[in-house]
Amino acid sequence: MIPVDPERFLSDLHELRGFGASGVGKGVVRPGYSDPDIAAREWLAAKYGAAGLEPRIDPMGSVWGLAEGKSLLVGSHSDSQPEGGWLDGALGVICGLELARAAREGGGPAVSAVSFQDEEGRFGVTTGSRVWSGATSLDEADKLRDPTGVTLAEARARMAHLAGDFVDPARFSGFVECHIEQGPWLDEAGEAVGVVTDIVGIRDMRITFGGQQNHAGTTPMHRRRDALQAMLKFQTLIAERFRNVVTPQSVWTSGHVDVHPGAHSIVPGRCSFSMQWRDGDKERLARMEEIIRDTAREVAETGGFELSYSGLVGLDPVPMDAGMQAALGEAAEAVAPGRWRRMQSGALHDAASVGRLMPVSMLFVPSIDGISHAFAEDTAEDDLVTGLKVLAGAVEKMAG
Amino acid sequence: MIPVDPERFLSDLHELRGFGASGVGKGVVRPGYSDPDIAAREWLAAKYGAAGLEPRIDPMGSVWGLAEGKSLLVGSHSDSQPEGGWLDGALGVICGLELARAAREGGGPAVSAVSFQDEEGRFGVTTGSRVWSGATSLDEADKLRDPTGVTLAEARARMAHLAGDFVDPARFSGFVECHIEQGPWLDEAGEAVGVVTDIVGIRDMRITFGGQQNHAGTTPMHRRRDALQAMLKFQTLIAERFRNVVTPQSVWTSGHVDVHPGAHSIVPGRCSFSMQWRDGDKERLARMEEIIRDTAREVAETGGFELSYSGLVGLDPVPMDAGMQAALGEAAEAVAPGRWRRMQSGALHDAASVGRLMPVSMLFVPSIDGISHAFAEDTAEDDLVTGLKVLAGAVEKMAG
């Protein structure tokens, strides 16, 4: 096994937390291209250099520590949510640093490390890895704006003096990303690690019911075409109809709702809402879409509502490489016998973008109470070290 | 019967429509204190003067045509919704003008006329009649702001050069208001007029469910405390539980909904929504409130949600004077035998404010397709004239 140093690993992880530490618990405020983010990336490049890797910051601001020759790539992202925790992304980045460093020191297989830029989506989601993987061109990406109107081009310019070329993907044999689970399953079961089987696919669209705006005092209930009530009916029917189709891993969410005109004394004439669903199985995603469209049409036809959709955004499930999964499973069984499972990732990660270029895999460690994207996010340090050791064992197997 | 002149009445009604005529159908854009509203009020004061009444504009901008001695007051309001129809308010105002004029000409009982200011609520609802009735002081009212931030004091100043004193309520023996129904009942039944029994009471509050904001990908359905879903559950239960309590005249509406934080990929942590209900029976309003509070508490306790309320706004039902109702009923049977009914008003009207000071009554004429507060609002001219004739018969009985 690559001779990783748990103390040094934890020390680096805490040092990275210092960039943007919020002062609330272990919270971190380090969004992509913010001052703390850029400072953290300079710090990381220096760490890579000190470990004998070739440091490189690419035009997107992703930071690389390159081993010589063909190597395995290990990493994640070091930017955070606008109000985030200390582990999301950072854990995988410091795992990459420690594995690449320990592998060099111990004569192990060649390991390179990376921290992608803007995984948390100031300008989208997984923006840095998407551009690197070719899913989005740099020109297209440059036009993206953050919620305050700043363009990605403007944000990138803030660290242009640090940037070199993009890294050739052909240098890497595969990518491993370690991440906190961001969900409750491992913590609930008292398990130490999860070997990810796939990153679930997402479908996302907006549905709008158009009814009849009217006086809330003089319009009798039987004469109303209340668009909010159409949405309620839709949600109730969807919950019933999904029952025979979904698994415990399937999720669906309406997170944004707009009721028009939005006055206490007016029967809503229009209700527009987001509908997002996720599942690891492309067929099931399609079946859910069919149910959604059939149900919306039925509600509209029955109640006399107009129905319209925004365009559908779809990201297909990304399967993790079978050989890499096997290596992670064997290492997990060695390090934490009987305390690991195979599981899906319900969240999107950089590995999904990198999967366009090479075999990818992911390892999860528990999130206490399933909390993430919040200052309260945390994981026991024993579990962090267990994750690092599983990776150390697996990387050796992956390298052959 | 007071010798009303239907041609003159219709001609004046169309002339009033000219102030703020929208150009879309018979639409009118004449909000309180707008240029067309002030011009219409000057025109009306001149009409009152020409009819031998004493014209007066009070400090709120309400326009009066005063008969000598103790008189019956007939009128409504001539301001419109930001996008309104030609009849809402205007019909009652021109009924008052024609009745006061015809009564003078024909030696009938003394009738005064009025057009209250801002019934449509640029600064509240029934603002002019509320201030006149003493429900709100002028000082308090002056601080009210319209949606663009203009204060009532600033708006009033625009017509201060036209204003005299407030009118002494002791001059009037009672108030009669004619109005379009703004609902579908008369039109559906092919009836000509409705004698209003009472103006329904309103209860209005905001309910907030607090759940757990979370990741929409990694939070399994069984672990969610989705605040939008709490609202949906509440609405479904309310619809079931109201069934045994309400009448066909009872209404309830959630017209404003705020889902926090309102992102596609986040399980809503908070859902705040308006709940307004109306009924003619105070006891029933209280029973509905009990069901609302019990149901909200049950949804909160069952699902682990926090529950909070805004303060409750309540306007009690206002009964119409029994003697005046009887007079309107007798006149209706004489003018339109078998084609009238007694009914509640689900909408608020100036009569509700004036009821603080004296006996009040209301007469409805049909709204085609139940439409109001919209450019498409209309009523057949035959029905308008029938309403005028019923009033003419009733006013004589009320005075005698």
Coordinates of N, CA and C in Angstrom, one line a residue, chain A residues 226-355:
Chain A
D226 N -58.0 27.6 -10.8 CA -57.0 28.2 -10.0 C -55.7 27.4 -10.3
A227 N -54.7 28.1 -10.8 CA -53.5 27.5 -11.3 C -52.7 26.9 -10.2
L228 N -52.7 27.4 -9.0 CA -52.0 26.8 -7.9 C -52.6 25.4 -7.6
Q229 N -53.9 25.4 -7.6 CA -54.6 24.1 -7.4 C -54.3 23.0 -8.4
A230 N -54.0 23.5 -9.6 CA -53.6 22.5 -10.7 C -52.2 21.9 -10.3
M231 N -51.3 22.8 -9.8 CA -50.0 22.3 -9.4 C -50.1 21.3 -8.3
L232 N -51.0 21.6 -7.3 CA -51.2 20.7 -6.2 C -51.7 19.4 -6.6
K233 N -52.7 19.4 -7.5 CA -53.2 18.1 -8.0 C -52.1 17.3 -8.7
F234 N -51.4 18.0 -9.5 CA -50.2 17.4 -10.3 C -49.3 16.7 -9.3
Q235 N -48.9 17.4 -8.2 CA -47.9 16.9 -7.3 C -48.5 15.7 -6.5
T236 N -49.8 15.7 -6.2 CA -50.4 14.6 -5.5 C -50.4 13.4 -6.4
L237 N -50.8 13.6 -7.6 CA -50.9 12.4 -8.6 C -49.5 11.9 -8.8
I238 N -48.5 12.7 -9.0 CA -47.2 12.3 -9.3 C -46.7 11.4 -8.1
A239 N -46.9 11.8 -6.9 CA -46.4 11.0 -5.8 C -47.0 9.6 -5.8
E240 N -48.3 9.6 -6.1 CA -49.0 8.2 -6.2 C -48.4 7.4 -7.4
R241 N -48.3 8.0 -8.5 CA -47.9 7.3 -9.7 C -46.5 6.9 -9.8
F242 N -45.6 7.6 -9.1 CA -44.2 7.2 -9.1 C -44.0 6.0 -8.2
R243 N -44.9 5.7 -7.3 CA -44.7 4.6 -6.4 C -44.3 3.3 -7.0
N244 N -44.9 3.0 -8.1 CA -44.7 1.7 -8.7 C -43.5 1.7 -9.6
V245 N -42.8 2.8 -9.7 CA -41.7 2.9 -10.7 C -40.4 3.2 -10.1
V246 N -40.4 4.0 -9.0 CA -39.1 4.4 -8.4 C -38.5 3.4 -7.5
T247 N -37.2 3.6 -7.1 CA -36.5 2.9 -6.1 C -36.3 3.8 -4.9
P248 N -35.8 3.3 -3.8 CA -35.5 4.2 -2.7 C -34.4 5.3 -3.1
Q249 N -33.7 5.1 -4.2 CA -32.7 6.0 -4.6 C -33.2 7.1 -5.5
S250 N -34.4 6.9 -6.0 CA -35.0 7.9 -6.9 C -35.4 9.1 -6.1
V251 N -35.2 10.3 -6.7 CA -35.7 11.5 -6.0 C -36.4 12.4 -7.0
W252 N -37.3 13.2 -6.6 CA -37.9 14.3 -7.4 C -38.3 15.5 -6.5
T253 N -38.1 16.6 -7.1 CA -38.2 17.9 -6.3 C -38.8 19.0 -7.2
S254 N -39.7 19.8 -6.5 CA -40.1 21.1 -7.1 C -39.5 22.1 -6.1
G255 N -38.4 22.8 -6.5 CA -37.7 23.7 -5.6 C -38.1 25.1 -5.8
H256 N -38.6 25.4 -7.0 CA -39.0 26.8 -7.3 C -40.4 26.9 -7.8
V257 N -41.2 27.8 -7.2 CA -42.6 27.9 -7.6 C -42.9 29.4 -7.8
D258 N -43.6 29.7 -8.9 CA -44.0 31.1 -9.1 C -45.5 31.1 -9.3
V259 N -46.2 31.8 -8.4 CA -47.7 31.9 -8.5 C -48.0 33.3 -8.9
H260 N -48.8 33.4 -10.1 CA -49.0 34.7 -10.7 C -50.5 35.1 -10.5
P261 N -51.0 36.3 -10.2 CA -50.1 37.5 -10.0 C -49.6 37.6 -8.5
G262 N -50.0 36.6 -7.7 CA -49.4 36.6 -6.3 C -50.0 37.6 -5.4
A263 N -51.3 37.7 -5.4 CA -51.9 38.6 -4.5 C -52.9 37.8 -3.6
H264 N -53.1 38.2 -2.4 CA -54.0 37.5 -1.4 C -55.4 37.4 -2.0
S265 N -55.9 38.4 -2.6 CA -57.3 38.5 -3.0 C -57.5 38.1 -4.5
I266 N -56.6 37.5 -5.1 CA -56.7 37.1 -6.5 C -56.5 35.6 -6.7
V267 N -57.5 34.9 -7.3 CA -57.3 33.5 -7.7 C -56.2 33.4 -8.7
P268 N -55.1 32.6 -8.4 CA -53.9 32.6 -9.3 C -54.3 32.2 -10.7
G269 N -53.8 32.9 -11.7 CA -54.1 32.7 -13.1 C -53.0 31.8 -13.7
R270 N -51.8 31.8 -13.0 CA -50.7 31.0 -13.6 C -49.8 30.5 -12.5
C271 N -49.4 29.3 -12.6 CA -48.4 28.7 -11.7 C -47.4 28.0 -12.5
S272 N -46.1 28.4 -12.3 CA -45.0 27.9 -13.0 C -44.0 27.3 -11.9
F273 N -43.6 26.1 -12.2 CA -42.7 25.4 -11.1 C -41.7 24.5 -11.7
S274 N -40.6 24.3 -11.0 CA -39.5 23.5 -11.5 C -39.9 22.0 -11.1
M275 N -39.5 21.1 -12.0 CA -39.6 19.7 -11.7 C -38.3 19.1 -12.1
Q276 N -37.6 18.5 -11.1 CA -36.3 17.9 -11.3 C -36.4 16.4 -10.8
W277 N -35.9 15.5 -11.5 CA -35.9 14.1 -11.0 C -34.5 13.5 -11.3
R278 N -34.1 12.6 -10.5 CA -32.8 11.9 -10.6 C -32.9 10.4 -10.4
D279 N -32.1 9.7 -11.1 CA -32.1 8.3 -11.0 C -30.9 7.7 -11.7
G280 N -30.4 6.5 -11.3 CA -29.2 6.0 -11.9 C -29.5 5.3 -13.2
D281 N -30.8 5.1 -13.5 CA -31.2 4.2 -14.6 C -31.9 5.1 -15.7
K282 N -31.3 5.2 -16.8 CA -31.8 6.0 -17.9 C -33.2 5.7 -18.3
E283 N -33.5 4.4 -18.3 CA -34.9 3.9 -18.7 C -35.9 4.4 -17.6
R284 N -35.5 4.4 -16.4 CA -36.4 4.9 -15.3 C -36.6 6.4 -15.4
L285 N -35.5 7.1 -15.7 CA -35.7 8.6 -16.0 C -36.7 8.8 -17.0
A286 N -36.6 8.0 -18.1 CA -37.6 8.2 -19.2 C -39.0 7.9 -18.8
R287 N -39.1 6.8 -18.0 CA -40.5 6.4 -17.6 C -41.1 7.5 -16.7
M288 N -40.2 8.1 -15.8 CA -40.7 9.1 -14.9 C -41.1 10.3 -15.8
E289 N -40.4 10.6 -16.8 CA -40.7 11.8 -17.7 C -42.1 11.5 -18.3
E290 N -42.3 10.3 -18.7 CA -43.6 9.9 -19.4 C -44.7 10.1 -18.4
I291 N -44.5 9.7 -17.1 CA -45.6 9.9 -16.1 C -45.8 11.4 -15.8
I292 N -44.7 12.1 -15.8 CA -44.9 13.6 -15.5 C -45.7 14.2 -16.6
R293 N -45.3 13.9 -17.9 CA -46.0 14.6 -19.0 C -47.5 14.1 -19.1
D294 N -47.7 12.8 -18.9 CA -49.1 12.3 -18.9 C -49.9 12.9 -17.8
T295 N -49.4 13.0 -16.7 CA -50.1 13.6 -15.5 C -50.4 15.0 -15.7
A296 N -49.4 15.8 -16.2 CA -49.6 17.2 -16.4 C -50.7 17.4 -17.4
R297 N -50.7 16.6 -18.5 CA -51.7 16.7 -19.5 C -53.1 16.4 -19.0
E298 N -53.2 15.3 -18.2 CA -54.4 14.9 -17.6 C -55.0 16.0 -16.7
V299 N -54.1 16.6 -15.8 CA -54.6 17.7 -14.9 C -55.1 18.9 -15.8
A300 N -54.3 19.2 -16.8 CA -54.7 20.3 -17.7 C -56.0 20.1 -18.4
E301 N -56.2 18.9 -19.0 CA -57.4 18.6 -19.7 C -58.6 18.5 -18.8
T302 N -58.5 17.9 -17.6 CA -59.6 17.7 -16.7 C -60.0 19.0 -16.2
G303 N -59.1 19.9 -15.8 CA -59.5 21.2 -15.2 C -59.5 22.4 -16.1
G304 N -59.3 22.2 -17.4 CA -59.4 23.3 -18.3 C -58.2 24.3 -18.2
F305 N -57.0 23.7 -18.0 CA -55.8 24.6 -17.8 C -55.0 24.5 -19.1
E306 N -54.3 25.6 -19.4 CA -53.3 25.6 -20.4 C -52.0 25.0 -19.8
L307 N -51.3 24.3 -20.7 CA -50.1 23.6 -20.2 C -48.9 23.9 -21.1
S308 N -47.8 24.3 -20.4 CA -46.6 24.5 -21.3 C -45.3 24.1 -20.5
Y309 N -44.3 23.7 -21.2 CA -43.0 23.3 -20.6 C -41.9 24.2 -21.1
S310 N -40.9 24.3 -20.2 CA -39.6 24.8 -20.6 C -38.9 23.7 -21.3
G311 N -37.8 23.9 -21.9 CA -37.0 22.8 -22.5 C -36.5 21.9 -21.4
L312 N -36.3 20.7 -21.7 CA -35.8 19.7 -20.7 C -34.2 19.7 -20.7
V313 N -33.7 19.8 -19.5 CA -32.2 19.7 -19.3 C -32.0 18.3 -18.9
G314 N -31.1 17.6 -19.6 CA -30.8 16.2 -19.2 C -29.4 15.9 -19.1
L315 N -28.9 15.3 -18.0 CA -27.6 14.7 -17.9 C -27.8 13.2 -17.6
D316 N -27.2 12.4 -18.5 CA -27.4 10.9 -18.3 C -26.6 10.4 -17.2
P317 N -27.0 9.3 -16.6 CA -26.2 8.6 -15.6 C -24.8 8.3 -16.1
V318 N -23.8 8.4 -15.2 CA -22.4 8.1 -15.6 C -21.9 6.9 -14.8
P319 N -21.7 5.7 -15.5 CA -21.3 4.6 -14.7 C -19.8 4.7 -14.3
M320 N -19.5 4.2 -13.1 CA -18.1 4.1 -12.7 C -17.4 2.9 -13.4
D321 N -16.1 3.0 -13.6 CA -15.4 1.9 -14.3 C -15.4 0.6 -13.4
A322 N -15.8 -0.5 -14.0 CA -16.0 -1.7 -13.3 C -14.7 -2.2 -12.6
G323 N -13.5 -2.1 -13.3 CA -12.3 -2.5 -12.7 C -11.9 -1.6 -11.5
M324 N -12.1 -0.3 -11.7 CA -11.7 0.6 -10.6 C -12.7 0.4 -9.4
Q325 N -14.0 0.1 -9.7 CA -14.9 -0.2 -8.6 C -14.4 -1.5 -7.9
A326 N -14.0 -2.5 -8.6 CA -13.5 -3.7 -8.0 C -12.3 -3.4 -7.1
A327 N -11.4 -2.6 -7.6 CA -10.2 -2.3 -6.8 C -10.6 -1.5 -5.5
L328 N -11.5 -0.6 -5.6 CA -11.9 0.2 -4.4 C -12.7 -0.8 -3.5
G329 N -13.5 -1.7 -4.0 CA -14.2 -2.7 -3.1 C -13.2 -3.6 -2.4
E330 N -12.2 -4.1 -3.1 CA -11.2 -5.0 -2.4 C -10.5 -4.2 -1.3
A331 N -10.1 -3.0 -1.6 CA -9.3 -2.2 -0.6 C -10.2 -1.8 0.5
A332 N -11.5 -1.6 0.3 CA -12.5 -1.2 1.3 C -12.6 -2.4 2.3
E333 N -12.7 -3.6 1.7 CA -12.9 -4.8 2.5 C -11.7 -5.1 3.4
A334 N -10.5 -4.7 2.8 CA -9.2 -4.9 3.6 C -9.1 -3.9 4.7
V335 N -9.5 -2.7 4.5 CA -9.3 -1.6 5.5 C -10.5 -1.6 6.5
A336 N -11.7 -1.8 6.0 CA -12.9 -1.7 6.8 C -13.8 -2.9 6.6
P337 N -13.4 -4.1 6.9 CA -14.2 -5.3 6.6 C -15.6 -5.2 7.0
G338 N -16.5 -5.4 6.1 CA -18.0 -5.5 6.4 C -18.6 -4.1 6.7
R339 N -17.8 -3.1 6.6 CA -18.3 -1.7 6.9 C -18.3 -0.8 5.7
W340 N -18.6 -1.4 4.5 CA -18.7 -0.6 3.3 C -19.8 -1.1 2.4
R341 N -20.2 -0.3 1.5 CA -21.3 -0.8 0.5 C -21.0 -0.2 -0.8
R342 N -21.7 -0.7 -1.8 CA -21.7 -0.1 -3.1 C -23.0 0.8 -3.1
M343 N -22.9 2.0 -3.8 CA -24.0 2.9 -3.7 C -23.9 3.9 -4.9
Q344 N -25.1 4.5 -5.2 CA -25.1 5.5 -6.2 C -24.7 6.9 -5.7
S345 N -24.3 7.8 -6.5 CA -24.1 9.2 -6.1 C -25.3 10.0 -6.7
G346 N -26.1 10.5 -5.8 CA -27.2 11.4 -6.2 C -26.8 12.7 -6.6
A347 N -25.6 13.2 -6.2 CA -25.1 14.5 -6.6 C -24.2 14.4 -7.8
L348 N -24.1 15.5 -8.5 CA -23.2 15.5 -9.6 C -21.8 15.8 -9.1
H349 N -20.8 15.3 -9.8 CA -19.4 15.6 -9.4 C -18.5 15.7 -10.6
D350 N -17.3 16.3 -10.4 CA -16.4 16.4 -11.5 C -16.1 15.1 -12.3
A351 N -16.2 14.0 -11.6 CA -16.0 12.7 -12.2 C -16.9 12.5 -13.4
A352 N -18.1 13.1 -13.3 CA -19.1 12.9 -14.4 C -18.5 13.6 -15.7
S353 N -17.9 14.7 -15.6 CA -17.3 15.4 -16.8 C -16.1 14.6 -17.2
V354 N -15.2 14.2 -16.3 CA -14.0 13.5 -16.6 C -14.3 12.2 -17.3
G355 N -15.5 11.6 -17.0 CA -15.9 10.4 -17.6 C -16.0 10.4 -19.1

